[in-house]
Coordinates of C-alpha atoms and ligand atoms in Angstrom, one line a residue:
M1302 CA -0.1 8.0 -9.4
F1303 CA -3.5 6.4 -9.6
V1304 CA -6.7 8.4 -10.2
D1305 CA -10.1 7.3 -8.7
R1306 CA -11.8 4.0 -10.1
K1307 CA -13.2 3.6 -6.6
E1308 CA -16.4 2.1 -7.8
E1309 CA -14.7 -0.6 -9.9
L1310 CA -12.3 -1.4 -7.1
D1311 CA -15.1 -1.7 -4.6
I1312 CA -16.9 -4.2 -6.8
L1313 CA -13.8 -6.4 -7.2
E1314 CA -12.9 -6.2 -3.5
K1315 CA -16.4 -7.1 -2.4
K1316 CA -16.5 -10.2 -4.7
F1317 CA -13.0 -11.1 -3.5
M1318 CA -14.2 -11.3 0.1
E1319 CA -16.6 -14.0 -0.8
K1320 CA -15.6 -17.6 -0.4
Q1321 CA -16.7 -18.8 -3.8
F1322 CA -15.1 -18.9 -7.2
H1323 CA -15.4 -15.8 -9.3
F1324 CA -14.9 -15.3 -13.0
F1325 CA -14.8 -11.7 -14.1
P1326 CA -14.4 -10.6 -17.7
I1327 CA -13.0 -7.0 -17.8
Y1328 CA -13.2 -5.1 -21.0
G1329 CA -13.1 -1.6 -22.4
R1330 CA -11.4 0.3 -25.2
R1331 CA -7.6 0.4 -25.4
R1332 CA -5.8 2.9 -23.0
V1333 CA -8.8 3.3 -20.8
G1334 CA -7.0 1.9 -17.7
K1335 CA -7.9 -1.8 -17.5
T1336 CA -4.4 -3.1 -16.7
E1337 CA -3.8 -0.3 -14.3
L1338 CA -7.0 -1.1 -12.4
I1339 CA -6.2 -4.8 -12.3
K1340 CA -2.7 -4.0 -10.9
Q1341 CA -4.3 -1.9 -8.2
F1342 CA -6.7 -4.7 -7.3
I1343 CA -4.1 -7.4 -7.1
K1344 CA -1.5 -5.3 -5.2
D1345 CA -1.0 -7.0 -1.8
K1346 CA -3.0 -10.1 -2.8
K1347 CA -1.8 -13.5 -4.0
A1348 CA -2.0 -13.3 -7.7
I1349 CA -0.7 -14.5 -11.0
Y1350 CA -0.7 -11.7 -13.5
F1351 CA -0.1 -12.8 -17.1
L1352 CA -0.1 -10.6 -20.2
A1353 CA -0.9 -12.6 -23.3
T1354 CA 0.9 -11.7 -26.5
S1355 CA 0.4 -12.6 -30.2
G1356 CA 3.3 -15.1 -30.1
S1357 CA 2.9 -18.8 -30.3
K1358 CA 1.0 -21.0 -27.8
R1359 CA 4.2 -22.4 -26.4
E1360 CA 5.7 -19.0 -25.9
N1361 CA 2.6 -17.9 -24.0
I1362 CA 2.6 -21.0 -21.8
E1363 CA 6.3 -20.5 -21.0
R1364 CA 5.6 -16.9 -20.0
F1365 CA 2.6 -18.0 -17.9
K1366 CA 4.7 -20.4 -16.0
E1367 CA 7.3 -17.7 -15.4
A1368 CA 4.6 -15.3 -14.2
A1369 CA 3.3 -18.0 -11.8
K1370 CA 6.8 -18.7 -10.4
E1371 CA 6.6 -16.6 -7.3
I1372 CA 3.3 -18.2 -6.3
I1373 CA 3.7 -21.8 -7.4
D1374 CA 6.2 -23.9 -9.4
I1375 CA 4.5 -25.3 -12.5
S1376 CA 7.6 -25.5 -14.7
F1377 CA 7.3 -29.3 -15.0
V1378 CA 3.6 -29.4 -16.0
T1379 CA 3.1 -30.2 -19.7
E1380 CA 2.4 -27.6 -22.3
S1381 CA -1.3 -27.6 -22.0
W1382 CA -3.7 -25.0 -20.5
R1383 CA -5.9 -27.8 -19.2
E1384 CA -3.1 -29.5 -17.3
I1385 CA -1.8 -26.3 -16.0
F1386 CA -5.1 -25.3 -14.6
E1387 CA -5.9 -28.8 -13.3
Y1388 CA -2.6 -28.6 -11.4
L1389 CA -3.3 -25.0 -10.2
S1390 CA -6.8 -26.0 -9.0
K1391 CA -5.4 -28.8 -6.9
H1392 CA -2.3 -27.2 -5.5
L1393 CA -3.0 -23.5 -5.0
E1394 CA -3.3 -23.4 -1.2
E1395 CA -4.6 -19.9 -0.6
K1396 CA -7.2 -18.0 -2.6
T1397 CA -5.4 -16.7 -5.7
I1398 CA -6.3 -14.2 -8.4
I1399 CA -5.4 -15.4 -11.9
V1400 CA -5.3 -12.7 -14.5
I1401 CA -5.0 -13.2 -18.2
D1402 CA -4.7 -9.7 -19.7
E1403 CA -5.3 -9.2 -23.4
F1404 CA -7.0 -12.6 -23.6
P1405 CA -8.0 -12.0 -27.3
Y1406 CA -4.3 -12.4 -28.2
L1407 CA -4.3 -15.8 -26.5
V1408 CA -7.5 -16.9 -28.4
E1409 CA -5.5 -16.5 -31.6
T1410 CA -2.7 -18.9 -30.5
E1411 CA -4.8 -22.0 -30.5
K1412 CA -8.0 -23.2 -32.1
G1413 CA -10.9 -23.6 -29.7
L1414 CA -9.1 -21.8 -26.9
S1415 CA -12.2 -20.3 -25.4
S1416 CA -13.8 -23.8 -25.3
I1417 CA -10.7 -25.0 -23.5
F1418 CA -11.2 -22.2 -20.9
Q1419 CA -14.8 -23.1 -20.6
Y1420 CA -13.7 -26.6 -19.7
I1421 CA -11.2 -25.3 -17.3
V1422 CA -13.8 -23.1 -15.5
D1423 CA -16.3 -25.9 -15.4
M1424 CA -14.1 -28.8 -14.4
Y1425 CA -11.3 -27.3 -12.4
L1426 CA -11.9 -23.8 -11.2
S1427 CA -15.6 -23.6 -10.3
N1428 CA -15.1 -25.7 -7.2
T1429 CA -12.3 -23.6 -5.9
N1430 CA -12.3 -20.2 -4.2
N1431 CA -9.9 -18.6 -6.8
F1432 CA -10.7 -15.5 -8.8
L1433 CA -10.2 -15.6 -12.6
I1434 CA -10.0 -12.4 -14.6
L1435 CA -10.0 -12.5 -18.4
C1436 CA -9.3 -9.0 -19.7
G1437 CA -9.4 -7.7 -23.2
S1438 CA -9.3 -4.5 -25.3
S1439 CA -10.6 -5.9 -28.5
L1440 CA -14.3 -5.6 -27.8
G1441 CA -15.3 -7.5 -30.9
M1442 CA -13.2 -10.5 -29.7
M1443 CA -14.4 -10.2 -26.1
Y1444 CA -18.0 -10.4 -27.3
K1445 CA -17.3 -13.3 -29.6
E1446 CA -15.3 -15.4 -27.2
V1447 CA -16.4 -14.5 -23.7
L1448 CA -19.4 -12.2 -23.3
G1449 CA -21.9 -12.9 -26.2
Y1450 CA -24.6 -15.6 -25.8
R1451 CA -22.9 -17.7 -28.5
A1452 CA -19.5 -17.5 -26.8
P1453 CA -18.1 -20.7 -25.2
L1454 CA -17.6 -18.9 -21.9
Y1455 CA -21.1 -17.4 -21.9
G1456 CA -23.0 -18.1 -18.7
R1457 CA -19.8 -18.8 -16.7
R1458 CA -19.1 -15.3 -15.4
T1459 CA -20.1 -14.4 -11.9
G1460 CA -19.7 -10.7 -12.7
Q1461 CA -18.2 -8.4 -15.3
L1462 CA -16.7 -4.9 -15.5
E1463 CA -16.8 -2.6 -18.4
I1464 CA -14.2 0.0 -17.9
S1465 CA -15.3 3.4 -19.3
P1466 CA -13.4 6.6 -19.8
L1467 CA -13.2 8.8 -16.7
S1468 CA -15.7 11.6 -16.2
F1469 CA -14.6 15.2 -16.4
K1470 CA -14.4 15.5 -12.7
E1471 CA -12.4 12.3 -12.3
S1472 CA -10.1 13.4 -15.2
A1473 CA -9.3 16.6 -13.3
G1474 CA -7.5 14.4 -10.8
F1475 CA -4.6 14.3 -13.2
F1476 CA -4.2 18.1 -13.1
K1477 CA -4.6 19.2 -9.5
D1478 CA -2.4 22.3 -10.2
K1479 CA -4.0 23.4 -13.5
K1480 CA -6.6 26.1 -13.9
I1481 CA -10.2 25.0 -14.6
R1482 CA -9.9 26.4 -18.1
E1483 CA -6.9 24.3 -18.8
K1484 CA -8.7 21.2 -17.4
I1485 CA -11.6 21.9 -19.8
E1486 CA -9.3 22.4 -22.8
I1487 CA -7.4 19.1 -22.1
Y1488 CA -10.6 17.1 -21.5
S1489 CA -12.1 18.4 -24.7
I1490 CA -9.1 17.0 -26.5
C1491 CA -8.5 13.8 -24.6
G1492 CA -11.9 12.8 -23.2
G1493 CA -11.5 10.7 -20.1
V1494 CA -8.9 8.3 -21.4
P1495 CA -6.1 8.1 -18.8
A1496 CA -3.4 7.3 -21.3
Y1497 CA -4.0 10.6 -23.2
L1498 CA -4.7 12.7 -20.1
K1499 CA -1.4 11.6 -18.6
E1500 CA 0.5 13.1 -21.5
F1501 CA -0.8 16.6 -20.6
M1502 CA 0.2 16.6 -17.0
E1503 CA 3.3 18.7 -17.4
N1504 CA 2.9 22.4 -16.4
K1505 CA 3.2 23.9 -19.9
N1506 CA 0.7 25.9 -21.9
I1507 CA -1.8 24.0 -23.9
F1508 CA -0.3 24.9 -27.3
T1509 CA 3.1 23.8 -26.3
L1510 CA 1.7 20.5 -25.0
I1511 CA -0.3 19.9 -28.2
K1512 CA 2.9 20.6 -30.2
E1513 CA 5.0 18.3 -28.1
K1514 CA 2.7 15.5 -27.3
I1515 CA 0.6 15.2 -30.5
L1516 CA 2.1 17.0 -33.4
S1517 CA 5.7 15.9 -33.3
K1518 CA 6.5 13.2 -35.7
G1519 CA 6.6 9.8 -34.0
S1520 CA 4.6 10.8 -31.0
P1521 CA 2.3 8.0 -29.9
L1522 CA -0.8 10.2 -29.9
L1523 CA -0.2 11.2 -33.5
E1524 CA -0.7 7.7 -34.8
E1525 CA -3.0 6.5 -32.1
I1526 CA -6.2 6.4 -34.1
P1527 CA -4.9 4.4 -37.1
F1528 CA -3.3 2.1 -34.5
I1529 CA -6.6 1.5 -32.7
L1530 CA -8.5 0.9 -35.9
R1531 CA -5.9 -1.5 -37.1
Q1532 CA -6.0 -3.4 -33.8
E1533 CA -9.8 -3.5 -33.6
F1534 CA -10.9 -4.1 -37.1
R1535 CA -10.1 -6.2 -40.1
E1536 CA -10.9 -3.4 -42.5
P1537 CA -9.4 -0.3 -40.9
K1538 CA -9.5 1.7 -44.1
T1539 CA -13.3 1.4 -44.3
Y1540 CA -13.6 2.6 -40.7
M1541 CA -11.2 5.4 -41.3
S1542 CA -13.2 6.6 -44.3
I1543 CA -16.5 6.4 -42.4
L1544 CA -15.1 8.4 -39.4
S1545 CA -13.6 10.9 -41.8
A1546 CA -17.0 11.3 -43.5
I1547 CA -18.7 12.0 -40.2
S1548 CA -16.1 14.4 -39.0
L1549 CA -16.5 16.4 -42.2
G1550 CA -20.1 16.9 -41.3
N1551 CA -21.8 14.2 -43.3
R1552 CA -24.2 13.3 -40.5
N1553 CA -27.0 11.3 -42.2
L1554 CA -26.8 7.9 -43.6
G1555 CA -27.2 8.8 -47.3
K1556 CA -24.3 11.3 -47.2
I1557 CA -22.0 8.9 -45.3
V1558 CA -22.8 6.2 -47.8
N1559 CA -22.0 8.5 -50.7
Y1560 CA -18.8 9.8 -49.2
C1561 CA -17.5 6.3 -48.6
G1562 CA -18.6 4.9 -51.9
F1563 CA -20.9 2.2 -50.5
Q1564 CA -23.4 0.6 -52.9
S1565 CA -26.2 0.7 -50.4
K1566 CA -27.3 1.8 -47.0
T1567 CA -27.6 -1.8 -45.9
G1568 CA -24.0 -2.5 -46.7
I1569 CA -22.7 0.2 -44.4
M1570 CA -24.9 -0.7 -41.4
P1571 CA -22.6 -3.3 -39.8
Y1572 CA -19.7 -0.9 -39.8
L1573 CA -21.7 1.9 -38.2
Y1574 CA -23.1 -0.5 -35.7
N1575 CA -19.6 -1.6 -34.7
L1576 CA -18.4 1.9 -34.3
E1577 CA -21.4 2.8 -32.2
N1578 CA -21.1 -0.3 -30.1
L1579 CA -17.5 0.5 -29.3
G1580 CA -18.4 4.0 -28.2
Y1581 CA -16.5 5.8 -31.0
I1582 CA -19.6 7.3 -32.7
K1583 CA -23.2 8.0 -31.5
R1584 CA -26.4 8.3 -33.3
E1585 CA -29.0 10.8 -32.4
L1586 CA -32.6 10.3 -33.4
P1587 CA -35.4 12.8 -33.6
V1588 CA -37.9 11.9 -30.8
T1589 CA -40.5 11.1 -33.3
E1590 CA -38.5 8.3 -34.9
K1591 CA -38.5 4.6 -33.9
P1592 CA -35.2 3.3 -32.6
R1593 CA -34.5 1.2 -35.7
S1594 CA -35.1 4.1 -38.0
K1595 CA -32.3 4.9 -40.5
R1596 CA -32.9 8.6 -40.1
G1597 CA -30.6 9.3 -37.2
L1598 CA -27.7 11.7 -37.3
Y1599 CA -24.2 10.5 -36.6
F1600 CA -21.6 12.2 -34.4
I1601 CA -18.1 11.2 -33.2
S1602 CA -18.5 10.6 -29.5
D1603 CA -15.0 10.0 -28.4
N1604 CA -13.2 13.4 -27.8
Y1605 CA -9.8 12.3 -29.0
F1606 CA -11.2 10.6 -32.1
D1607 CA -13.1 13.9 -32.8
F1608 CA -10.0 16.0 -32.3
W1609 CA -7.8 13.7 -34.4
F1610 CA -10.1 13.7 -37.4
K1611 CA -10.8 17.4 -37.2
F1612 CA -7.3 18.7 -36.8
I1613 CA -4.8 16.0 -37.4
R1614 CA -6.0 13.9 -40.3
R1615 CA -6.9 16.9 -42.4
N1616 CA -3.5 18.4 -41.9
M1617 CA -1.6 15.2 -42.4
S1618 CA 0.7 16.6 -45.1
L1619 CA 1.7 19.5 -42.9
I1620 CA 2.7 17.1 -40.1
E1621 CA 4.3 14.8 -42.6
I1622 CA 2.8 11.6 -41.6
D1623 CA 1.6 9.3 -44.2
I1624 CA -1.8 7.9 -43.4
R1625 CA -1.5 5.1 -45.9
K1626 CA 1.6 3.9 -44.2
A1627 CA 0.0 4.2 -40.8
L1628 CA -2.8 1.9 -41.8
Ligands
ADP2037 N1 -6.8 5.4 -12.9 C1 -5.6 5.8 -13.5 N2 -4.8 6.7 -12.8 C2 -3.6 7.1 -13.4 N3 -3.1 6.6 -14.5 C3 -3.8 5.7 -15.2 C4 -5.1 5.2 -14.7 N4 -5.6 4.3 -15.5 C5 -4.7 4.2 -16.5 N5 -3.6 5.0 -16.3 C6 -2.4 5.1 -17.2 O1 -2.9 5.2 -18.5 C7 -2.1 4.4 -19.4 C8 -3.1 3.3 -20.0 O2 -3.6 2.5 -19.0 P1 -3.7 0.9 -19.2 O3 -4.1 0.4 -17.9 O4 -2.4 0.4 -19.7 O5 -4.9 0.8 -20.2 P2 -5.5 -0.5 -20.9 O6 -5.0 -1.7 -20.2 O7 -7.0 -0.3 -20.7 O8 -5.1 -0.4 -22.4 C9 -1.1 3.8 -18.5 O9 0.1 4.5 -18.7 C10 -1.6 3.9 -17.1 O10 -0.5 4.0 -16.2
MG2038 MG1 -3.8 -3.3 -20.8

């Protein structure tokens, strides 16, 4: 089952029709549906889909070769991304989509990897008609390596797609048979994140679903937030404490600083900025304030983050999960 994403698919299809080379970074928070979208896009097209992992460089290259096998034999090419892509650029006969999913993992396997890919794009791919997709969930890493103006790959992209959570109307596509009230209840817990919405598809009442899908020990949704924070940030505990502060109703900067034990307002700003940038919190300013003002009020903007901090974290001991272990 695949819900909507028509706009995103249209953009990709349109670019795919063009004869030139394309390089598309695709990014968005974990579980939002990037991989699913890419799979829909490459279905029925000539494509190499490769999912990078945190293993070694060699292991990743071996798996890339394996992933390419149906399209082209590159088993004999040396263990270097440059040589692999040089070979691909010369020997791929038809227009081919090359996907590296979770590119940030690959970045960690080799020093200067993004610069290597910059070279690959400039020297080998840009004169072909192939279509390169670098996808990533770690937004911090995607900015640093691909999107930001200091990134080696900056200026090479011919387009980009940020994948956002689905709207309420789109989310309802998961629950054709449910009543409107149930759709609203589920959306208010999950927001428009497909991976969470999917868990609630069964035809059971909302309390049963919450109990089964969130509150049972070991269920993925129960430990989802610590998992995301751990993946995204180097100091997950600090972020956990800031989000807790906000969810407890500490909305202004001074209160959040106090709750989290920061020495100063300046010290906490980069953390708040990151959380806001990733779409997990939002800041609302009185209309009379300048945008850079420190007087805004902070709210958790992601529905599931909000739900988790309000109802799960505060009752951790009842659910018997150990938050310190989860981080
Ligand atoms: N548009 C969609 N329609 C139906 N299911 C979806 C959709 N997008 C994602 N999913 C499901 O949600 C889960 C997470 O999606 P995935 O593509 O793996 O997210 P990401 O790659 O962004 O982390 C998967 O189980 C996937 O099948
Ligand atoms: Mg994915």
